Short mmCIF file of C-alpha atoms in Angstrom, two decimals:
data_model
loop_
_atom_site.label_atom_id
_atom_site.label_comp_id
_atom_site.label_asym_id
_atom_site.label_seq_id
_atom_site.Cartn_x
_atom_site.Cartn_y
_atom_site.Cartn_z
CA UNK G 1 39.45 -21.28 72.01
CA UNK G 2 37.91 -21.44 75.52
CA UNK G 3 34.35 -21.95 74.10
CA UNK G 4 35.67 -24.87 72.01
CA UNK G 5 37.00 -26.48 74.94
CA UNK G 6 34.46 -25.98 77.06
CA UNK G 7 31.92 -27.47 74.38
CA UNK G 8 34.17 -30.31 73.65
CA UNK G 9 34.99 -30.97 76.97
CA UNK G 10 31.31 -31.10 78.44
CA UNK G 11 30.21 -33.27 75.57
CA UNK G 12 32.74 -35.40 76.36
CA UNK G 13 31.97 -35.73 80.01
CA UNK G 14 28.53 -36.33 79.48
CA UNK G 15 28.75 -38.44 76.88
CA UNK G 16 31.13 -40.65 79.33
CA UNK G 17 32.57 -42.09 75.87
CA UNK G 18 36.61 -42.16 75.18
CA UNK G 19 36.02 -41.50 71.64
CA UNK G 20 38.88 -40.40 69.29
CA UNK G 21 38.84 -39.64 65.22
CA UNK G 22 39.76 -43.22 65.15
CA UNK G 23 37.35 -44.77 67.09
CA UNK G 24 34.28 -46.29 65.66
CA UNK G 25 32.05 -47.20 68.86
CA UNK G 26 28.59 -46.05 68.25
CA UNK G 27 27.84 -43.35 71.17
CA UNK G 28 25.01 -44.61 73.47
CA UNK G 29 22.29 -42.50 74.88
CA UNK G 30 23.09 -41.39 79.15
CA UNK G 31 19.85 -41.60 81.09
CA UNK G 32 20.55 -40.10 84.43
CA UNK G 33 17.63 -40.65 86.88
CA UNK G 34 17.66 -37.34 89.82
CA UNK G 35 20.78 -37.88 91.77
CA UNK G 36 24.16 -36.68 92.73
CA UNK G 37 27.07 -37.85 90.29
CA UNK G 38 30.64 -38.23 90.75
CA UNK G 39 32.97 -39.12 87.90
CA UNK G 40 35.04 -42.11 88.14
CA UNK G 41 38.17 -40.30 87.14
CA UNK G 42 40.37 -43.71 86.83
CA UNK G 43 37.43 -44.52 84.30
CA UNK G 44 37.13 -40.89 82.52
CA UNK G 45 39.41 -38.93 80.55
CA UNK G 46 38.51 -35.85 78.11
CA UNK G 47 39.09 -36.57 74.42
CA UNK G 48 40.21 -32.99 72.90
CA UNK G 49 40.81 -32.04 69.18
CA UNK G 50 42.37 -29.09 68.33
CA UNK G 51 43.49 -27.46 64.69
CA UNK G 52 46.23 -25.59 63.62
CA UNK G 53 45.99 -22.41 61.50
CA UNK G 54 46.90 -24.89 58.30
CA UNK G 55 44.36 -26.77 58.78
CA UNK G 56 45.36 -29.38 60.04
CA UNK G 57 44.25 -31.34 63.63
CA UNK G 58 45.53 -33.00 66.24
CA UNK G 59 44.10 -34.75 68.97
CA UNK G 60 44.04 -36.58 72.46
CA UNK G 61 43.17 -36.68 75.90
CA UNK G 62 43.17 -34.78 78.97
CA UNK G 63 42.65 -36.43 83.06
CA UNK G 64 40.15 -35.32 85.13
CA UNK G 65 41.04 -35.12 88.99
CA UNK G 66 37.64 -34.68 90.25
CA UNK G 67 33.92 -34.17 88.92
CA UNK G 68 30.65 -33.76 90.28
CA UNK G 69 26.96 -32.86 88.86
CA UNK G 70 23.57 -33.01 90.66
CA UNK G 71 20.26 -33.75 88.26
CA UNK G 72 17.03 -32.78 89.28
CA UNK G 73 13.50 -33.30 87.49
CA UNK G 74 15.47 -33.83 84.49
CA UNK G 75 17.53 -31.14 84.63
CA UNK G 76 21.26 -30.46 85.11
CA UNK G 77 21.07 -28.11 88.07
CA UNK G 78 25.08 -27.70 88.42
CA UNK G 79 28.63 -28.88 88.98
CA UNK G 80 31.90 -28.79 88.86
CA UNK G 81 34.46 -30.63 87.47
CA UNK G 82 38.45 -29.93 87.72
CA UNK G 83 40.75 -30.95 85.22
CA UNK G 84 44.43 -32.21 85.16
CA UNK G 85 46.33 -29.75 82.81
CA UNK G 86 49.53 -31.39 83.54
CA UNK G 87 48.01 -34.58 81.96
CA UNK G 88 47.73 -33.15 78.10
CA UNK G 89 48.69 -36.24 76.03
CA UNK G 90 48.60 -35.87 72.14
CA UNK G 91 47.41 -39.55 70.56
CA UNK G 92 47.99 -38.53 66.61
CA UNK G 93 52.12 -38.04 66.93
CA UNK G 94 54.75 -40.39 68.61
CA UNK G 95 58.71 -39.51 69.40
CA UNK G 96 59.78 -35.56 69.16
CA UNK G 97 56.93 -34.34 67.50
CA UNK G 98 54.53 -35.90 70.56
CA UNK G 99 56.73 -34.31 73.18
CA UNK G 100 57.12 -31.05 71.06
CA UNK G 101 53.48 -30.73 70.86
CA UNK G 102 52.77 -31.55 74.69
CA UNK G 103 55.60 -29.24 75.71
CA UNK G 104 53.87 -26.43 73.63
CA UNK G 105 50.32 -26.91 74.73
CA UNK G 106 51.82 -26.76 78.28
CA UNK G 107 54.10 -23.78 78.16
CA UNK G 108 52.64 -20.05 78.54
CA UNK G 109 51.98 -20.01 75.00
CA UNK G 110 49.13 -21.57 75.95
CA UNK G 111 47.73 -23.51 79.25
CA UNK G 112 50.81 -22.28 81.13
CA UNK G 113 50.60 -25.20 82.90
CA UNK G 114 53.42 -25.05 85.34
CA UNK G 115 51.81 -21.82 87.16
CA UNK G 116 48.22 -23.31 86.42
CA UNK G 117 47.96 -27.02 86.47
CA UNK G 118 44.08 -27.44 86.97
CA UNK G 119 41.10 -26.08 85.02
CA UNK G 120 38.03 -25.77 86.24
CA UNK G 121 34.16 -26.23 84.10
CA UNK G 122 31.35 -25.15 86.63
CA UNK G 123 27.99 -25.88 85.27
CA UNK G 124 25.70 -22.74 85.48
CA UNK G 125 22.46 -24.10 84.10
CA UNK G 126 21.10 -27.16 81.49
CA UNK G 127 18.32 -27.34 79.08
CA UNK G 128 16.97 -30.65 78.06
CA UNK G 129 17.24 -31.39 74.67
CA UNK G 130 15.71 -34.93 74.77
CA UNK G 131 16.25 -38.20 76.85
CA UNK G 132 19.64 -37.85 78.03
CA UNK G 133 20.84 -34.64 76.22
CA UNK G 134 21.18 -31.45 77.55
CA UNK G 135 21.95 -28.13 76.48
CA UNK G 136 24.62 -26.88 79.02
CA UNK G 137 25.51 -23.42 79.78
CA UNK G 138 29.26 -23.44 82.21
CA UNK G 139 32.32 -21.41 82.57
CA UNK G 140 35.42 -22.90 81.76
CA UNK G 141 38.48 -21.07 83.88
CA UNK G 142 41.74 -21.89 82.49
CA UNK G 143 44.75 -20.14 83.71
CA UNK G 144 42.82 -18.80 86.53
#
């Protein structure tokens, strides 16, 4: 489950698109020139999708409280970005099932959320893929 989130979630953040299963904006390329980058975290959020063992999916997104990544020749050469576990907001449901769901995802049967209320995705190294895409090797820490 960690590597899912951690796949989903980086893709996410570079891809700096709020895209859901609904959404049918065509994703544009990110060209990021060598630089330090912060996240605009009143601009960003994480778009997550997770199944059940039935099959079926839900989905939504996730705040970021802070983010940072430093490029270099072309190359990801870190960062770190910490996200908002208290945040978890399921798009697909409304009413009891939506606050069911949250309460679930936040309680230790999963993100225990109330004893850890931040992840945190450190970029270890990048590859580049082609203009703008990057193969990106991080550890996600979630419940410390």
């Amino acid at each position: 489950m960690k590597k899912l989130y951690s796949l989903l979630l980086f893709a996410l953040l570079l891809s700096c698109n709020n895209q859901n299963q609904q959404n049918t904006e065509q994703v544009s390329t990110v060209y990021a020139e060598d630089s330090q980058y912060t996240i605009e975290t009143s601009q960003s959020s994480i778009t997550w999708t997770g199944r059940e063992l039935s099959t079926s999916y839900h989905y939504g997104t996730i705040n970021l409280l802070s983010g940072q990544f430093e490029v270099s020749n072309g190359i990801i050469l870190n960062g770190e970005f910490i996200v908002d576990m208290t945040s978890i907001n399921n798009q697909d449901m409304e009413g009891d099932r939506k606050a069911r769901l949250e309460g679930h995802l936040k309680s230790d049967d999963f993100f225990s959320v109330d004893a850890h209320p931040t992840a945190l995705l450190s970029i270890q190294e990048s590859q580049l893929i082609s203009e703008g895409k990057w193969n990106v090797t991080a550890n996600l820490t979630i419940k410390g």
